[in-house]
mmCIF file of C-alpha atoms in Angstrom:
data_model
loop_
_atom_site.group_PDB
_atom_site.id
_atom_site.type_symbol
_atom_site.label_atom_id
_atom_site.label_comp_id
_atom_site.label_asym_id
_atom_site.label_seq_id
_atom_site.Cartn_x
_atom_site.Cartn_y
_atom_site.Cartn_z
ATOM 1 C CA UNK A 19 127.211 77.952 110.160
ATOM 2 C CA UNK A 20 124.923 75.523 112.647
ATOM 3 C CA UNK A 21 125.427 76.619 116.350
ATOM 4 C CA UNK A 22 127.157 74.421 117.870
ATOM 5 C CA UNK A 23 125.338 73.752 120.697
ATOM 6 C CA UNK A 24 122.085 72.524 119.755
ATOM 7 C CA UNK A 25 118.855 73.865 120.111
ATOM 8 C CA UNK A 26 115.961 71.759 121.726
ATOM 9 C CA UNK A 27 116.835 68.699 122.470
ATOM 10 C CA UNK A 28 113.499 65.551 122.148
ATOM 11 C CA UNK A 29 113.645 63.153 125.137
ATOM 12 C CA UNK A 30 111.013 60.134 124.503
ATOM 13 C CA UNK A 31 112.451 57.129 123.900
ATOM 14 C CA UNK A 32 113.870 54.679 126.349
ATOM 15 C CA UNK A 33 116.679 53.780 124.453
ATOM 16 C CA UNK A 34 119.293 54.567 121.312
ATOM 17 C CA UNK A 35 117.173 56.067 118.411
ATOM 18 C CA UNK A 36 118.359 54.396 115.631
ATOM 19 C CA UNK A 37 116.173 56.932 112.543
ATOM 20 C CA UNK A 38 114.901 60.455 112.745
ATOM 21 C CA UNK A 39 113.396 61.935 109.560
ATOM 22 C CA UNK A 40 111.673 65.625 108.700
ATOM 23 C CA UNK A 41 108.733 64.860 106.434
ATOM 24 C CA UNK A 42 108.271 66.408 103.232
ATOM 25 C CA UNK A 43 107.862 69.850 104.401
ATOM 26 C CA UNK A 44 109.950 69.861 107.633
ATOM 27 C CA UNK A 45 107.245 70.312 109.475
ATOM 28 C CA UNK A 46 107.309 67.729 111.828
ATOM 29 C CA UNK A 47 109.537 64.316 112.156
ATOM 30 C CA UNK A 48 109.223 61.427 113.548
ATOM 31 C CA UNK A 49 111.818 58.914 115.209
ATOM 32 C CA UNK A 50 112.621 54.388 115.187
ATOM 33 C CA UNK A 51 114.247 53.434 118.609
ATOM 34 C CA UNK A 52 115.644 50.292 119.789
ATOM 35 C CA UNK A 53 112.136 50.506 122.465
ATOM 36 C CA UNK A 54 109.765 48.834 119.615
ATOM 37 C CA UNK A 55 108.451 52.330 119.228
ATOM 38 C CA UNK A 56 107.933 55.462 116.588
ATOM 39 C CA UNK A 57 107.871 58.694 117.863
ATOM 40 C CA UNK A 58 105.611 62.138 115.939
ATOM 41 C CA UNK A 59 107.761 65.271 117.010
ATOM 42 C CA UNK A 60 106.919 68.511 116.159
ATOM 43 C CA UNK A 61 110.959 69.398 116.599
ATOM 44 C CA UNK A 62 110.383 73.365 116.549
ATOM 45 C CA UNK A 63 108.447 73.138 119.510
ATOM 46 C CA UNK A 64 109.785 70.407 121.126
ATOM 47 C CA UNK A 65 107.128 68.543 121.722
ATOM 48 C CA UNK A 66 106.146 65.106 121.323
ATOM 49 C CA UNK A 67 103.084 64.360 119.096
ATOM 50 C CA UNK A 68 101.880 60.404 119.170
ATOM 51 C CA UNK A 69 103.813 57.794 120.141
ATOM 52 C CA UNK A 70 103.484 54.176 118.123
ATOM 53 C CA UNK A 71 103.447 51.095 119.120
ATOM 54 C CA UNK A 72 103.429 47.605 116.929
ATOM 55 C CA UNK A 73 106.605 46.562 116.603
ATOM 56 C CA UNK A 74 107.590 42.806 118.340
ATOM 57 C CA UNK A 75 111.397 43.973 118.697
ATOM 58 C CA UNK A 76 114.043 46.731 118.009
ATOM 59 C CA UNK A 77 112.649 49.646 115.282
ATOM 60 C CA UNK A 78 115.161 49.868 112.503
ATOM 61 C CA UNK A 79 114.510 52.769 110.253
ATOM 62 C CA UNK A 80 111.315 54.796 109.734
ATOM 63 C CA UNK A 81 109.525 57.447 106.926
ATOM 64 C CA UNK A 82 107.245 59.316 105.555
ATOM 65 C CA UNK A 83 105.025 59.569 102.777
ATOM 66 C CA UNK A 84 105.204 62.063 100.384
ATOM 67 C CA UNK A 85 101.721 63.627 101.239
ATOM 68 C CA UNK A 86 102.852 63.605 104.901
ATOM 69 C CA UNK A 87 99.912 60.994 105.704
ATOM 70 C CA UNK A 88 101.763 58.210 106.615
ATOM 71 C CA UNK A 89 104.568 56.027 107.804
ATOM 72 C CA UNK A 90 106.763 52.561 107.102
ATOM 73 C CA UNK A 91 108.334 51.668 109.387
ATOM 74 C CA UNK A 92 111.337 48.569 108.992
ATOM 75 C CA UNK A 93 112.472 46.358 112.330
ATOM 76 C CA UNK A 94 114.194 43.583 113.646
ATOM 77 C CA UNK A 95 111.367 41.541 113.161
ATOM 78 C CA UNK A 96 111.465 40.906 110.090
ATOM 79 C CA UNK A 97 108.211 42.912 109.258
ATOM 80 C CA UNK A 98 108.045 46.620 107.139
ATOM 81 C CA UNK A 99 104.912 48.483 108.254
ATOM 82 C CA UNK A 100 102.637 50.926 106.728
ATOM 83 C CA UNK A 101 100.839 52.811 109.163
ATOM 84 C CA UNK A 102 98.453 55.749 108.968
ATOM 85 C CA UNK A 103 99.600 58.812 110.939
ATOM 86 C CA UNK A 104 96.510 60.234 112.625
ATOM 87 C CA UNK A 105 95.277 57.388 113.790
ATOM 88 C CA UNK A 106 98.464 55.220 114.177
ATOM 89 C CA UNK A 107 96.684 52.637 112.531
ATOM 90 C CA UNK A 108 98.989 49.632 111.308
ATOM 91 C CA UNK A 109 97.180 49.825 107.617
ATOM 92 C CA UNK A 110 99.430 46.770 106.661
ATOM 93 C CA UNK A 111 101.986 44.322 107.552
ATOM 94 C CA UNK A 112 104.068 42.542 105.051
ATOM 95 C CA UNK A 113 106.442 40.258 106.688
ATOM 96 C CA UNK A 114 108.239 38.962 103.190
ATOM 97 C CA UNK A 115 111.609 39.225 105.249
ATOM 98 C CA UNK A 116 114.102 36.781 106.129
ATOM 99 C CA UNK A 117 116.134 38.341 108.724
ATOM 100 C CA UNK A 118 115.926 41.732 110.210
ATOM 101 C CA UNK A 119 114.842 45.057 107.933
ATOM 102 C CA UNK A 120 116.913 47.832 107.694
ATOM 103 C CA UNK A 121 115.887 50.183 105.844
ATOM 104 C CA UNK A 122 112.752 51.766 103.784
ATOM 105 C CA UNK A 123 111.123 53.748 101.316
ATOM 106 C CA UNK A 124 108.202 55.456 99.766
ATOM 107 C CA UNK A 125 108.580 55.950 96.127
ATOM 108 C CA UNK A 126 107.392 59.903 94.241
ATOM 109 C CA UNK A 127 103.777 59.297 94.511
ATOM 110 C CA UNK A 128 103.837 56.511 98.375
ATOM 111 C CA UNK A 129 101.930 53.699 96.996
ATOM 112 C CA UNK A 130 105.216 51.584 95.957
ATOM 113 C CA UNK A 131 106.800 50.794 100.259
ATOM 114 C CA UNK A 132 110.762 49.759 99.736
ATOM 115 C CA UNK A 133 111.677 47.611 102.325
ATOM 116 C CA UNK A 134 116.212 46.079 102.461
ATOM 117 C CA UNK A 135 116.835 43.875 104.889
ATOM 118 C CA UNK A 136 120.017 41.412 106.497
ATOM 119 C CA UNK A 137 118.297 38.187 104.359
ATOM 120 C CA UNK A 138 120.230 40.642 101.222
ATOM 121 C CA UNK A 139 116.320 41.641 99.150
ATOM 122 C CA UNK A 140 114.688 44.770 98.393
ATOM 123 C CA UNK A 141 111.490 43.803 98.421
ATOM 124 C CA UNK A 142 108.689 45.993 96.305
ATOM 125 C CA UNK A 143 105.441 46.504 97.798
ATOM 126 C CA UNK A 144 102.159 48.467 96.449
ATOM 127 C CA UNK A 145 99.798 50.069 98.638
ATOM 128 C CA UNK A 146 97.464 49.702 96.397
ATOM 129 C CA UNK A 147 96.400 46.697 95.991
ATOM 130 C CA UNK A 148 95.462 43.865 98.821
ATOM 131 C CA UNK A 149 97.844 41.478 97.966
ATOM 132 C CA UNK A 150 100.821 41.478 101.343
ATOM 133 C CA UNK A 151 103.358 39.969 99.038
ATOM 134 C CA UNK A 152 106.046 41.824 97.196
ATOM 135 C CA UNK A 153 104.575 42.558 93.420
ATOM 136 C CA UNK A 154 108.638 43.013 92.208
ATOM 137 C CA UNK A 155 112.116 41.484 94.528
ATOM 138 C CA UNK A 156 115.653 42.547 93.386
ATOM 139 C CA UNK A 157 118.566 39.781 95.382
ATOM 140 C CA UNK A 158 121.330 41.240 92.783
ATOM 141 C CA UNK A 159 123.109 42.283 96.233
ATOM 142 C CA UNK A 160 125.380 39.886 98.243
ATOM 143 C CA UNK A 161 125.294 40.764 101.392
ATOM 144 C CA UNK A 162 122.340 42.810 104.052
ATOM 145 C CA UNK A 163 120.898 45.369 102.940
ATOM 146 C CA UNK A 164 121.414 48.751 104.821
ATOM 147 C CA UNK A 165 120.242 51.975 103.074
ATOM 148 C CA UNK A 166 117.592 52.354 99.916
ATOM 149 C CA UNK A 167 116.563 55.818 97.489
ATOM 150 C CA UNK A 168 114.162 55.956 95.199
ATOM 151 C CA UNK A 169 113.744 58.675 92.065
ATOM 152 C CA UNK A 170 110.887 58.743 89.596
ATOM 153 C CA UNK A 171 113.010 56.556 87.594
ATOM 154 C CA UNK A 172 115.277 55.266 89.574
ATOM 155 C CA UNK A 173 116.116 53.266 92.801
ATOM 156 C CA UNK A 174 119.840 52.936 94.427
ATOM 157 C CA UNK A 175 120.465 50.226 97.002
ATOM 158 C CA UNK A 176 123.255 50.230 99.439
ATOM 159 C CA UNK A 177 125.023 46.676 100.665
ATOM 160 C CA UNK A 178 127.694 45.457 102.573
ATOM 161 C CA UNK A 179 128.589 43.624 99.721
ATOM 162 C CA UNK A 180 130.526 47.186 99.253
ATOM 163 C CA UNK A 181 128.742 47.403 95.765
ATOM 164 C CA UNK A 182 126.031 49.876 95.480
ATOM 165 C CA UNK A 183 123.663 49.649 92.451
ATOM 166 C CA UNK A 184 121.185 52.036 90.225
ATOM 167 C CA UNK A 185 118.141 50.080 89.347
ATOM 168 C CA UNK A 186 116.560 52.204 85.928
ATOM 169 C CA UNK A 187 113.322 51.251 86.081
ATOM 170 C CA UNK A 188 111.781 52.488 83.224
ATOM 171 C CA UNK A 189 114.986 50.717 81.391
ATOM 172 C CA UNK A 190 114.752 47.408 83.282
ATOM 173 C CA UNK A 191 118.573 47.974 83.607
ATOM 174 C CA UNK A 192 121.163 48.435 86.602
ATOM 175 C CA UNK A 193 124.220 49.674 86.461
ATOM 176 C CA UNK A 194 127.060 48.737 89.683
ATOM 177 C CA UNK A 195 129.544 50.077 91.126
ATOM 178 C CA UNK A 196 132.208 48.622 93.034
ATOM 179 C CA UNK A 197 133.086 50.585 96.037
ATOM 180 C CA UNK A 198 134.738 47.826 98.675
ATOM 181 C CA UNK A 199 134.552 48.508 102.258
ATOM 182 C CA UNK A 200 131.051 47.933 103.384
ATOM 183 C CA UNK A 201 128.548 50.821 102.451
ATOM 184 C CA UNK A 202 125.860 52.122 105.299
ATOM 185 C CA UNK A 203 124.079 54.683 103.130
ATOM 186 C CA UNK A 204 123.478 55.950 100.238
ATOM 187 C CA UNK A 205 121.200 58.401 99.031
ATOM 188 C CA UNK A 206 120.162 60.550 95.750
ATOM 189 C CA UNK A 207 121.695 64.181 95.881
ATOM 190 C CA UNK A 208 118.873 66.257 95.651
ATOM 191 C CA UNK A 209 119.642 67.506 92.079
ATOM 192 C CA UNK A 210 119.548 63.640 91.001
ATOM 193 C CA UNK A 211 122.602 63.988 89.367
ATOM 194 C CA UNK A 212 124.673 62.205 91.984
ATOM 195 C CA UNK A 213 124.959 59.321 94.655
ATOM 196 C CA UNK A 214 125.729 59.599 98.157
ATOM 197 C CA UNK A 215 127.682 57.148 99.745
ATOM 198 C CA UNK A 216 129.068 56.139 103.481
ATOM 199 C CA UNK A 217 131.533 53.521 103.322
ATOM 200 C CA UNK A 218 133.356 51.928 106.398
ATOM 201 C CA UNK A 219 136.654 53.195 105.341
ATOM 202 C CA UNK A 220 136.592 56.640 106.327
ATOM 203 C CA UNK A 221 134.866 58.189 103.931
ATOM 204 C CA UNK A 222 131.969 60.087 101.599
ATOM 205 C CA UNK A 223 131.985 59.376 97.982
ATOM 206 C CA UNK A 224 130.030 61.499 95.677
ATOM 207 C CA UNK A 225 129.503 59.297 92.634
ATOM 208 C CA UNK A 226 128.030 60.524 89.418
ATOM 209 C CA UNK A 227 124.777 58.725 88.890
ATOM 210 C CA UNK A 228 125.327 58.125 85.063
ATOM 211 C CA UNK A 229 129.577 57.237 84.376
ATOM 212 C CA UNK A 230 129.727 55.765 87.884
ATOM 213 C CA UNK A 231 133.204 58.547 87.985
ATOM 214 C CA UNK A 232 133.777 59.546 91.333
ATOM 215 C CA UNK A 233 133.205 62.982 91.451
ATOM 216 C CA UNK A 234 134.746 64.031 94.779
ATOM 217 C CA UNK A 235 134.822 62.127 98.365
ATOM 218 C CA UNK A 236 135.094 62.964 101.493
ATOM 219 C CA UNK A 237 137.936 62.466 104.903
ATOM 220 C CA UNK A 238 138.762 63.200 108.435
ATOM 221 C CA UNK A 239 136.048 61.643 110.275
ATOM 222 C CA UNK A 240 136.045 58.109 111.845
ATOM 223 C CA UNK A 241 134.072 55.565 110.139
ATOM 224 C CA UNK A 242 134.532 51.662 110.742
ATOM 225 C CA UNK A 243 132.308 49.492 111.780
ATOM 226 C CA UNK A 244 128.897 51.118 112.658
ATOM 227 C CA UNK A 245 125.790 52.167 109.760
ATOM 228 C CA UNK A 246 126.271 55.213 110.002
ATOM 229 C CA UNK A 247 124.452 57.958 107.951
ATOM 230 C CA UNK A 248 125.924 61.191 105.321
ATOM 231 C CA UNK A 249 123.425 63.502 103.350
ATOM 232 C CA UNK A 250 123.452 67.218 100.926
ATOM 233 C CA UNK A 251 121.983 69.817 102.518
ATOM 234 C CA UNK A 252 118.492 71.192 100.991
ATOM 235 C CA UNK A 253 120.347 72.604 98.255
ATOM 236 C CA UNK A 254 123.501 70.526 97.395
ATOM 237 C CA UNK A 255 125.565 72.866 99.142
ATOM 238 C CA UNK A 256 127.747 70.522 101.667
ATOM 239 C CA UNK A 257 127.445 66.969 102.545
ATOM 240 C CA UNK A 258 127.051 66.530 105.802
ATOM 241 C CA UNK A 259 127.588 62.730 108.057
ATOM 242 C CA UNK A 260 128.206 61.554 111.803
ATOM 243 C CA UNK A 261 131.442 60.094 112.880
ATOM 244 C CA UNK A 262 132.467 57.682 115.808
ATOM 245 C CA UNK A 263 133.928 59.960 118.075
ATOM 246 C CA UNK A 264 130.357 61.840 118.652
ATOM 247 C CA UNK A 265 130.085 64.402 116.058
ATOM 248 C CA UNK A 266 129.206 66.003 112.939
ATOM 249 C CA UNK A 267 131.144 66.065 109.699
ATOM 250 C CA UNK A 268 129.969 69.245 107.108
ATOM 251 C CA UNK A 269 131.759 69.082 103.797
ATOM 252 C CA UNK A 270 132.281 72.266 101.110
ATOM 253 C CA UNK A 271 130.274 69.428 98.554
ATOM 254 C CA UNK A 272 132.852 71.355 95.844
ATOM 255 C CA UNK A 273 135.862 71.961 97.515
ATOM 256 C CA UNK A 274 136.072 68.373 99.527
ATOM 257 C CA UNK A 275 137.177 71.031 102.648
ATOM 258 C CA UNK A 276 135.636 70.395 106.037
ATOM 259 C CA UNK A 277 134.159 73.415 106.572
ATOM 260 C CA UNK A 278 131.855 72.778 110.052
ATOM 261 C CA UNK A 279 132.039 69.776 113.319
ATOM 262 C CA UNK A 280 129.660 69.781 115.287
ATOM 263 C CA UNK A 281 130.340 68.086 119.217
ATOM 264 C CA UNK A 282 127.228 65.506 119.626
ATOM 265 C CA UNK A 283 125.803 65.673 123.490
ATOM 266 C CA UNK A 284 126.083 61.158 122.766
ATOM 267 C CA UNK A 285 127.184 59.064 119.675
ATOM 268 C CA UNK A 286 124.675 58.956 117.008
ATOM 269 C CA UNK A 287 124.291 56.941 114.186
ATOM 270 C CA UNK A 288 121.591 58.952 112.690
ATOM 271 C CA UNK A 289 121.125 62.950 111.285
ATOM 272 C CA UNK A 290 118.463 63.994 108.775
ATOM 273 C CA UNK A 291 118.261 67.921 107.168
ATOM 274 C CA UNK A 292 115.828 69.800 106.266
ATOM 275 C CA UNK A 293 114.170 69.772 103.193
ATOM 276 C CA UNK A 294 114.183 73.800 102.906
ATOM 277 C CA UNK A 295 116.103 75.292 105.708
ATOM 278 C CA UNK A 296 120.103 74.729 106.959
ATOM 279 C CA UNK A 297 118.401 73.052 109.997
ATOM 280 C CA UNK A 298 119.381 69.954 111.832
ATOM 281 C CA UNK A 299 118.294 66.230 113.439
ATOM 282 C CA UNK A 300 121.018 64.512 115.055
ATOM 283 C CA UNK A 301 119.804 61.051 117.182
ATOM 284 C CA UNK A 302 121.879 59.083 119.667
ATOM 285 C CA UNK A 303 122.013 56.251 121.949
ATOM 286 C CA UNK A 304 120.676 57.533 124.893
ATOM 287 C CA UNK A 305 117.808 58.262 123.038
ATOM 288 C CA UNK A 306 117.649 61.878 122.481
ATOM 289 C CA UNK A 307 117.340 63.665 120.005
ATOM 290 C CA UNK A 308 118.651 66.782 118.952
ATOM 291 C CA UNK A 309 117.800 69.835 116.493
ATOM 292 C CA UNK A 310 120.678 71.938 115.295
ATOM 293 C CA UNK A 311 119.786 75.197 113.821
ATOM 294 C CA UNK A 312 122.474 78.456 112.137
ATOM 295 C CA UNK A 313 123.026 80.802 113.779
ATOM 296 C CA UNK A 314 121.238 84.204 112.378
ATOM 297 C CA UNK A 315 117.924 82.046 113.916
ATOM 298 C CA UNK A 316 116.409 81.780 117.361
ATOM 299 C CA UNK A 317 116.389 78.621 119.732
ATOM 300 C CA UNK A 318 112.725 77.671 120.138
ATOM 301 C CA UNK A 319 110.596 78.506 122.484
ATOM 302 C CA UNK A 320 110.329 75.294 125.870
ATOM 303 C CA UNK A 321 107.626 73.329 126.376
ATOM 304 C CA UNK A 322 106.828 70.638 128.442
ATOM 305 C CA UNK A 323 105.045 67.299 128.359
ATOM 306 C CA UNK A 324 103.223 65.718 125.280
ATOM 307 C CA UNK A 325 100.382 66.868 123.443
ATOM 308 C CA UNK A 326 97.376 65.490 121.712
ATOM 309 C CA UNK A 327 97.823 64.823 118.100
ATOM 310 C CA UNK A 328 94.719 67.523 117.600
ATOM 311 C CA UNK A 329 96.600 70.564 118.890
ATOM 312 C CA UNK A 330 98.454 70.571 115.232
ATOM 313 C CA UNK A 331 97.184 70.811 111.489
ATOM 314 C CA UNK A 332 98.288 67.816 110.280
ATOM 315 C CA UNK A 333 98.865 67.208 106.261
ATOM 316 C CA UNK A 334 94.946 67.468 104.747
ATOM 317 C CA UNK A 335 93.947 63.748 103.902
#
């Protein structure tokens, strides 16, 4: 069980937080804001490490590479950026989308960056190439792309057209499942056997990725219009989703019953779970990020102000 109040609050964005994500080892997190910035944090110490500027409009998504040396970002300025974490340098600007870019994702090797946008396409960029053009474009969706996830062998894509699409990379095949309502978030479970689907009919679904069979659904929250996220704990013991009533719902994965609800300080659309602990981050419309920990853990120490990146051991290159 998580504590009912945030253990720490990170303040730095001047407007809504559109995305927050832990990096691969959970030591840092990055956040994307309506204020056109990306911020790198040490969430346990509540310290802002670095601010990344360069996008011309709202930043909609940010994600860390698997070696934690780079960031990928998506923006309403129709661009996806590839960043160097330590220096803050923009290594590559990808401008191929015709509209807002909603989501980005690295593959496991972090040599490819995928971006999805309101132009109904997913663009795949080769980061080892010098080209700024996509090496492949997935254009099967009939409406905006809201979410992407990827494993070694598969890409899953969520769209406002109400369908999830799973691309088998090795076999070159596409499998589609029709949900009905707009899909705002898709992600593979941590065992890679199923897909978690959040849609605007007040329902989170767990779908077998091979057969398309509905394994379970999770209800009780309100989700009718906003682009809300749903994820699972690192051990797939529970499903978590934010709610349009400023709450987080936590369901038992197998039984489907609500295990806990958290009252959020403000409306949140994004959440991220720690890769190896029962810890949770939520980012809200007030510009704050809240850290939630289990009842057995001590609250992190409070630190004021901004610290230099040199104060922290960044992952080796």
